[in-house]
Structures are given as C-alpha cells and as structure tokens.
mmCIF file of C-alpha atoms in Angstrom:
data_model
loop_
_atom_site.group_PDB
_atom_site.id
_atom_site.type_symbol
_atom_site.label_atom_id
_atom_site.label_comp_id
_atom_site.label_asym_id
_atom_site.label_seq_id
_atom_site.Cartn_x
_atom_site.Cartn_y
_atom_site.Cartn_z
ATOM 1 C CA MET O 1 -34.945 53.361 21.433
ATOM 2 C CA SER O 2 -35.413 54.814 17.933
ATOM 3 C CA THR O 3 -32.610 56.416 15.921
ATOM 4 C CA LEU O 4 -34.208 59.836 16.460
ATOM 5 C CA ASP O 5 -34.360 59.323 20.232
ATOM 6 C CA ALA O 6 -30.738 58.173 20.292
ATOM 7 C CA THR O 7 -29.664 61.214 18.246
ATOM 8 C CA ARG O 8 -31.642 63.512 20.534
ATOM 9 C CA ALA O 9 -29.989 61.957 23.610
ATOM 10 C CA GLU O 10 -26.501 62.353 22.083
ATOM 11 C CA LEU O 11 -27.190 65.989 21.174
ATOM 12 C CA GLY O 12 -28.395 66.543 24.732
ATOM 13 C CA LEU O 13 -25.013 65.339 26.028
ATOM 14 C CA VAL O 14 -23.211 67.648 23.567
ATOM 15 C CA ILE O 15 -25.311 70.615 24.747
ATOM 16 C CA LEU O 16 -24.646 69.683 28.383
ATOM 17 C CA TYR O 17 -20.917 69.583 27.614
ATOM 18 C CA LEU O 18 -20.808 72.875 25.697
ATOM 19 C CA ASN O 19 -22.836 74.640 28.405
ATOM 20 C CA LYS O 20 -19.807 74.280 30.692
ATOM 21 C CA ALA O 21 -17.643 77.411 30.610
ATOM 22 C CA GLU O 22 -14.646 75.190 31.446
ATOM 23 C CA ALA O 23 -15.311 72.997 28.394
ATOM 24 C CA ARG O 24 -15.531 76.007 26.071
ATOM 25 C CA ASP O 25 -12.308 77.353 27.560
ATOM 26 C CA LYS O 26 -10.479 74.068 26.894
ATOM 27 C CA ILE O 27 -11.775 73.912 23.310
ATOM 28 C CA CYS O 28 -10.443 77.451 22.790
ATOM 29 C CA ARG O 29 -7.182 76.336 24.418
ATOM 30 C CA ALA O 30 -6.856 73.515 21.887
ATOM 31 C CA ILE O 31 -7.377 76.051 19.074
ATOM 32 C CA GLN O 32 -4.823 78.407 20.654
ATOM 33 C CA TYR O 33 -2.041 75.823 21.026
ATOM 34 C CA GLY O 34 -2.882 74.123 17.732
ATOM 35 C CA SER O 35 -2.342 77.527 16.081
ATOM 36 C CA LYS O 36 0.919 77.983 17.993
ATOM 37 C CA PHE O 37 2.086 74.598 16.710
ATOM 38 C CA LEU O 38 1.247 75.547 13.125
ATOM 39 C CA SER O 39 2.803 79.025 13.303
ATOM 40 C CA ASP O 40 6.015 77.898 15.074
ATOM 41 C CA GLY O 41 6.364 81.498 16.271
ATOM 42 C CA GLN O 42 6.340 82.930 12.745
ATOM 43 C CA PRO O 43 4.058 85.864 11.790
ATOM 44 C CA GLY O 44 0.936 84.965 9.865
ATOM 45 C CA THR O 45 -2.680 83.837 10.200
ATOM 46 C CA ALA O 46 -1.911 80.996 12.632
ATOM 47 C CA GLN O 47 -0.032 83.317 14.995
ATOM 48 C CA ASN O 48 -2.891 85.851 14.846
ATOM 49 C CA VAL O 49 -5.357 83.088 15.803
ATOM 50 C CA ASP O 50 -3.035 82.058 18.644
ATOM 51 C CA LYS O 51 -2.865 85.590 20.069
ATOM 52 C CA SER O 52 -6.554 86.442 19.639
ATOM 53 C CA THR O 53 -7.695 83.122 21.158
ATOM 54 C CA SER O 54 -5.297 83.565 24.075
ATOM 55 C CA LEU O 55 -6.839 86.969 24.844
ATOM 56 C CA ALA O 56 -10.394 85.644 24.449
ATOM 57 C CA ARG O 57 -9.706 82.773 26.889
ATOM 58 C CA LYS O 58 -8.806 85.226 29.639
ATOM 59 C CA VAL O 59 -12.437 86.383 29.722
ATOM 60 C CA PHE O 60 -13.533 82.789 30.471
ATOM 61 C CA ARG O 61 -11.152 82.777 33.451
ATOM 62 C CA LEU O 62 -12.383 85.974 35.135
ATOM 63 C CA PHE O 63 -12.862 85.306 38.885
ATOM 64 C CA LYS O 64 -11.956 81.636 38.343
ATOM 65 C CA PHE O 65 -9.249 82.028 40.997
ATOM 66 C CA VAL O 66 -12.051 81.732 43.592
ATOM 67 C CA ASN O 67 -12.369 77.993 42.784
ATOM 68 C CA ASP O 68 -8.818 77.187 43.848
ATOM 69 C CA LEU O 69 -9.027 79.630 46.748
ATOM 70 C CA HIS O 70 -12.007 77.611 48.003
ATOM 71 C CA ALA O 71 -10.075 74.348 47.510
ATOM 72 C CA LEU O 72 -7.122 75.874 49.402
ATOM 73 C CA ILE O 73 -9.160 76.552 52.544
ATOM 74 C CA SER O 74 -11.196 73.333 52.320
ATOM 75 C CA PRO O 75 -10.107 70.324 54.437
ATOM 76 C CA ALA O 76 -8.146 67.580 52.660
ATOM 77 C CA PRO O 77 -9.696 64.086 52.314
ATOM 78 C CA GLN O 78 -9.265 62.060 55.486
ATOM 79 C CA GLY O 79 -6.262 59.748 55.475
ATOM 80 C CA THR O 80 -4.231 61.784 52.967
ATOM 81 C CA PRO O 81 -0.515 61.874 53.975
ATOM 82 C CA LEU O 82 0.734 65.287 55.124
ATOM 83 C CA PRO O 83 3.285 65.705 52.267
ATOM 84 C CA LEU O 84 0.507 65.184 49.684
ATOM 85 C CA VAL O 85 -1.766 67.592 51.565
ATOM 86 C CA LEU O 86 0.943 70.274 51.527
ATOM 87 C CA LEU O 87 1.666 69.706 47.837
ATOM 88 C CA GLY O 88 -2.046 69.863 47.020
ATOM 89 C CA LYS O 89 -2.508 73.100 48.949
ATOM 90 C CA SER O 90 0.595 74.578 47.302
ATOM 91 C CA LYS O 91 -0.872 73.696 43.911
ATOM 92 C CA ASN O 92 -4.159 75.420 44.828
ATOM 93 C CA ALA O 93 -2.352 78.528 46.137
ATOM 94 C CA LEU O 94 -0.126 78.831 43.058
ATOM 95 C CA LEU O 95 -2.961 78.211 40.581
ATOM 96 C CA SER O 96 -5.213 80.703 42.348
ATOM 97 C CA THR O 97 -2.405 83.296 42.228
ATOM 98 C CA PHE O 98 -1.859 82.588 38.512
ATOM 99 C CA LEU O 99 -5.548 83.065 37.705
ATOM 100 C CA PHE O 100 -5.744 86.266 39.776
ATOM 101 C CA LEU O 101 -2.660 87.801 38.143
ATOM 102 C CA ASP O 102 -3.904 86.676 34.727
ATOM 103 C CA GLN O 103 -6.821 89.095 35.133
ATOM 104 C CA ILE O 104 -4.336 91.985 35.383
ATOM 105 C CA VAL O 105 -2.627 90.681 32.228
ATOM 106 C CA TRP O 106 -6.011 90.748 30.462
ATOM 107 C CA LEU O 107 -6.580 94.342 31.629
ATOM 108 C CA GLY O 108 -3.183 95.283 30.198
ATOM 109 C CA ARG O 109 -3.689 93.573 26.834
ATOM 110 C CA SER O 110 -7.190 94.988 26.440
ATOM 111 C CA GLY O 111 -5.869 98.537 27.045
ATOM 112 C CA ILE O 112 -7.653 99.171 30.361
ATOM 113 C CA TYR O 113 -4.441 98.926 32.411
ATOM 114 C CA LYS O 114 -2.024 101.380 30.811
ATOM 115 C CA ASN O 115 1.297 100.286 32.334
ATOM 116 C CA LYS O 116 2.302 97.710 29.686
ATOM 117 C CA GLU O 117 5.744 97.024 31.159
ATOM 118 C CA ARG O 118 4.276 96.213 34.573
ATOM 119 C CA ALA O 119 1.573 94.067 32.966
ATOM 120 C CA GLU O 120 4.258 92.043 31.140
ATOM 121 C CA GLN O 121 6.170 91.550 34.418
ATOM 122 C CA ILE O 122 2.984 90.384 36.142
ATOM 123 C CA GLY O 123 2.304 88.060 33.205
ATOM 124 C CA ARG O 124 5.716 86.437 33.628
ATOM 125 C CA ILE O 125 5.207 86.026 37.384
ATOM 126 C CA SER O 126 1.804 84.451 36.733
ATOM 127 C CA LEU O 127 3.373 81.914 34.339
ATOM 128 C CA PHE O 128 5.943 80.951 36.987
ATOM 129 C CA CYS O 129 3.024 80.372 39.379
ATOM 130 C CA TRP O 130 1.327 78.161 36.778
ATOM 131 C CA MET O 131 4.533 76.199 36.229
ATOM 132 C CA GLY O 132 4.872 75.738 40.003
ATOM 133 C CA SER O 133 1.286 74.517 40.289
ATOM 134 C CA SER O 134 1.864 72.042 37.420
ATOM 135 C CA ILE O 135 4.984 70.678 39.156
ATOM 136 C CA CYS O 136 3.016 70.302 42.409
ATOM 137 C CA ALA O 137 0.203 68.569 40.488
ATOM 138 C CA THR O 138 2.755 66.164 38.970
ATOM 139 C CA LEU O 139 4.123 65.256 42.414
ATOM 140 C CA VAL O 140 0.602 64.863 43.863
ATOM 141 C CA GLU O 141 -0.440 62.505 41.054
ATOM 142 C CA LEU O 142 2.765 60.462 41.470
ATOM 143 C CA GLY O 143 2.100 60.161 45.208
ATOM 144 C CA GLU O 144 -1.558 59.227 44.750
ATOM 145 C CA LEU O 145 -0.673 56.655 42.080
ATOM 146 C CA GLY O 146 1.816 55.106 44.503
ATOM 147 C CA ARG O 147 -0.875 54.857 47.183
ATOM 148 C CA LEU O 148 -3.359 53.354 44.721
ATOM 149 C CA SER O 149 -0.809 50.841 43.450
ATOM 150 C CA ALA O 150 -0.056 49.655 47.001
ATOM 151 C CA SER O 151 -3.748 49.263 47.862
ATOM 152 C CA MET O 152 -4.428 47.406 44.576
ATOM 153 C CA LYS O 153 -1.575 44.960 45.237
ATOM 154 C CA LYS O 154 -2.952 44.334 48.719
ATOM 155 C CA LEU O 155 -6.413 43.709 47.268
ATOM 156 C CA GLU O 156 -4.959 41.355 44.620
ATOM 157 C CA LYS O 157 -3.464 39.193 47.398
ATOM 158 C CA GLU O 158 -6.840 39.077 49.139
ATOM 159 C CA LEU O 159 -8.546 38.082 45.872
ATOM 160 C CA LYS O 160 -5.987 35.412 44.983
ATOM 161 C CA GLY O 161 -7.661 32.544 43.152
ATOM 162 C CA SER O 162 -10.559 34.657 41.861
ATOM 163 C CA ASP O 163 -10.996 37.017 38.907
ATOM 164 C CA LYS O 164 -9.954 40.434 40.240
ATOM 165 C CA TYR O 165 -11.729 42.195 37.360
ATOM 166 C CA GLN O 166 -15.043 40.873 38.639
ATOM 167 C CA ASN O 167 -14.461 42.613 41.976
ATOM 168 C CA GLU O 168 -16.201 46.007 42.107
ATOM 169 C CA GLN O 169 -13.685 47.504 44.556
ATOM 170 C CA TYR O 170 -10.744 46.501 42.323
ATOM 171 C CA ARG O 171 -12.439 47.898 39.199
ATOM 172 C CA SER O 172 -13.102 51.167 41.041
ATOM 173 C CA LYS O 173 -9.440 51.471 42.061
ATOM 174 C CA LEU O 174 -8.317 50.626 38.533
ATOM 175 C CA LYS O 175 -10.575 53.355 37.131
ATOM 176 C CA LYS O 176 -9.125 55.875 39.612
ATOM 177 C CA SER O 177 -5.601 54.772 38.694
ATOM 178 C CA ASN O 178 -6.266 55.302 34.975
ATOM 179 C CA ALA O 179 -7.759 58.755 35.657
ATOM 180 C CA ARG O 180 -4.756 59.772 37.771
ATOM 181 C CA SER O 181 -2.307 58.449 35.156
ATOM 182 C CA LEU O 182 -3.985 60.675 32.570
ATOM 183 C CA ALA O 183 -3.878 63.629 34.997
ATOM 184 C CA LEU O 184 -0.159 62.941 35.537
ATOM 185 C CA VAL O 185 0.531 63.055 31.783
ATOM 186 C CA LYS O 186 -1.388 66.326 31.540
ATOM 187 C CA ALA O 187 0.490 67.887 34.482
ATOM 188 C CA VAL O 188 3.868 66.963 32.958
ATOM 189 C CA MET O 189 2.806 68.395 29.595
ATOM 190 C CA ASP O 190 1.568 71.613 31.224
ATOM 191 C CA THR O 191 4.966 71.984 32.919
ATOM 192 C CA VAL O 192 6.681 71.751 29.508
ATOM 193 C CA VAL O 193 4.209 74.302 28.082
ATOM 194 C CA ALA O 194 5.000 76.706 30.941
ATOM 195 C CA VAL O 195 8.740 76.289 30.287
ATOM 196 C CA GLY O 196 8.091 77.097 26.626
ATOM 197 C CA LEU O 197 5.973 80.172 27.340
ATOM 198 C CA LEU O 198 8.612 81.469 29.757
ATOM 199 C CA GLN O 199 11.362 80.675 27.196
ATOM 200 C CA LEU O 200 13.487 78.981 29.852
ATOM 201 C CA ALA O 201 14.899 76.535 27.273
ATOM 202 C CA PRO O 202 14.237 78.217 23.901
ATOM 203 C CA LYS O 203 16.458 75.865 21.869
ATOM 204 C CA LYS O 204 14.757 72.698 23.112
ATOM 205 C CA VAL O 205 11.222 73.890 23.899
ATOM 206 C CA THR O 206 10.449 75.814 20.714
ATOM 207 C CA PRO O 207 7.053 77.442 19.951
ATOM 208 C CA ARG O 208 6.185 74.318 17.920
ATOM 209 C CA VAL O 209 7.016 72.011 20.856
ATOM 210 C CA THR O 210 5.055 74.294 23.195
ATOM 211 C CA GLY O 211 2.099 74.274 20.819
ATOM 212 C CA GLY O 212 2.194 70.504 20.351
ATOM 213 C CA PHE O 213 2.311 69.764 24.087
ATOM 214 C CA GLY O 214 -0.338 72.398 24.798
ATOM 215 C CA PHE O 215 -2.645 70.977 22.110
ATOM 216 C CA VAL O 216 -2.452 67.409 23.473
ATOM 217 C CA SER O 217 -2.853 68.699 27.048
ATOM 218 C CA SER O 218 -5.973 70.594 25.949
ATOM 219 C CA LEU O 219 -7.448 67.463 24.341
ATOM 220 C CA ILE O 220 -6.870 65.590 27.620
ATOM 221 C CA SER O 221 -8.689 68.382 29.488
ATOM 222 C CA CYS O 222 -11.601 68.173 27.031
ATOM 223 C CA TYR O 223 -11.764 64.405 27.572
ATOM 224 C CA GLN O 224 -11.684 64.780 31.370
ATOM 225 C CA LEU O 225 -14.696 67.129 31.201
ATOM 226 C CA LEU O 226 -16.849 64.695 29.205
ATOM 227 C CA PRO O 227 -20.086 63.779 31.043
ATOM 228 C CA SER O 228 -20.245 60.238 32.399
ATOM 229 C CA PRO O 229 -22.337 57.914 30.217
ATOM 230 C CA PRO O 230 -25.666 56.900 31.777
ATOM 231 C CA LYS O 231 -25.571 53.561 33.544
ATOM 232 C CA SER O 232 -27.486 50.849 31.783
ATOM 233 C CA LYS O 233 -30.457 49.556 33.712
ATOM 234 C CA THR O 234 -30.295 45.953 34.781
ATOM 235 C CA SER O 235 -33.444 43.878 35.037
#
C-alpha cells in the first residue's frame, strides 16, 4: 500500500469518526471541561467558552433520551444476574430522564422557556439523575468485572500448562475486562463531575477538580468511540 493510499485510509477513518454525532458531542465536552479546568470558576475567556460549549452540546443531545428509553424496555442479555439487570435498567431510566429534562434546560437557557427559576430547578434535578445513573453504571461495571474475573480464573485452570494468551477465548475475555475497567474509571469520574456541578462538596470538588475529571472522562469517551481497526488478512 502506497503512502497516499495509507493516508487516504486514515483520513477515511477520521471522517467516519467525526460523522458520529456522539463523537462530536464528546469532543465538545472535552473542550467544555478543559475550559472549566482552566477558568477554575473565575470570569474570563475560558469560562465563556465553558458556558457557550455547554449550551451548544445540548443541541447534540436533543431526543437522545430515546436511546436509553429503548435500552430500558429491551431484554437484558441472557444469564445476567437479577441485581445487575435492575442496576442496568435503573441506569437507563435515570439517564433517559436526565437527557429528557436537559432539553427543558436548553429551552430555558435559549430563552424559549421563560420561567428561568423553574428551568434551574429542573436542571438541578436532571443533574441528580445523571449522578444516579453514573453510580448505577459504576456498580454494574464492578459486578460485570467480578463475573469476568471469575470466568477467567476458571479458564486459566482449564488451560494450565499452556499459554493462556494464545487462547482466543481468554484473549476475548481479557479484552472485555480491559474495556469494562476503562468504563468503570469513566463512571467514577462522571460521578465526581456530577458532585462538582451540583456543588455537594464545594471545598473538595472545586470547579478545577470538576473540569479536570470531566476532561479526562471526555477523552475516555472519545477513545471508546474510536472505530475498530480493520483486521489484517491472513494468507
């Protein structure tokens, strides 16, 4: 493959990535929380970027609550323990509620919905819903990691005496474990961000801490949305 063909293929992947509304939203989220980190809650250019990007992101999320509503009414994967099913459905319900209420917040901040006090109250309720969904996501990932760890240990015993990394099933489980570990880190960080936005611990979770955690969480989201590299052909 020539250098031009390789460049064209890489640009194609970039275009594929940027064509995703979710990817553009997460890039804007990184800009938003990066600006919050820089401003540390103080007036200035960085805070203006934070506020304007936050408002712009709400347009990306219009009607996005339907996604989690669909996940809420969809059957859980077979074999999933009931506590994890309930936590997963709670996460979907809370996240869907957050995204629905966030639309009302956007209407208030854009001047369409005139009752500003009510819009602020709804905004606070929506953030509590997001914090609840992040806590549920944290517990789900912990539970799923526990299940994966148990199944990997069982497989290791079965593969005793051979190279476990040569086993396709083990490599698949390891890949899932790494993905869920990353999702766990993100869920914990999102919980801290929600605490910061709600100002539940203003002395410890300052605007700079909120911005820092939100920025890293956004980078994780951007990474999770990257397209899978094409599998190399074997002769």
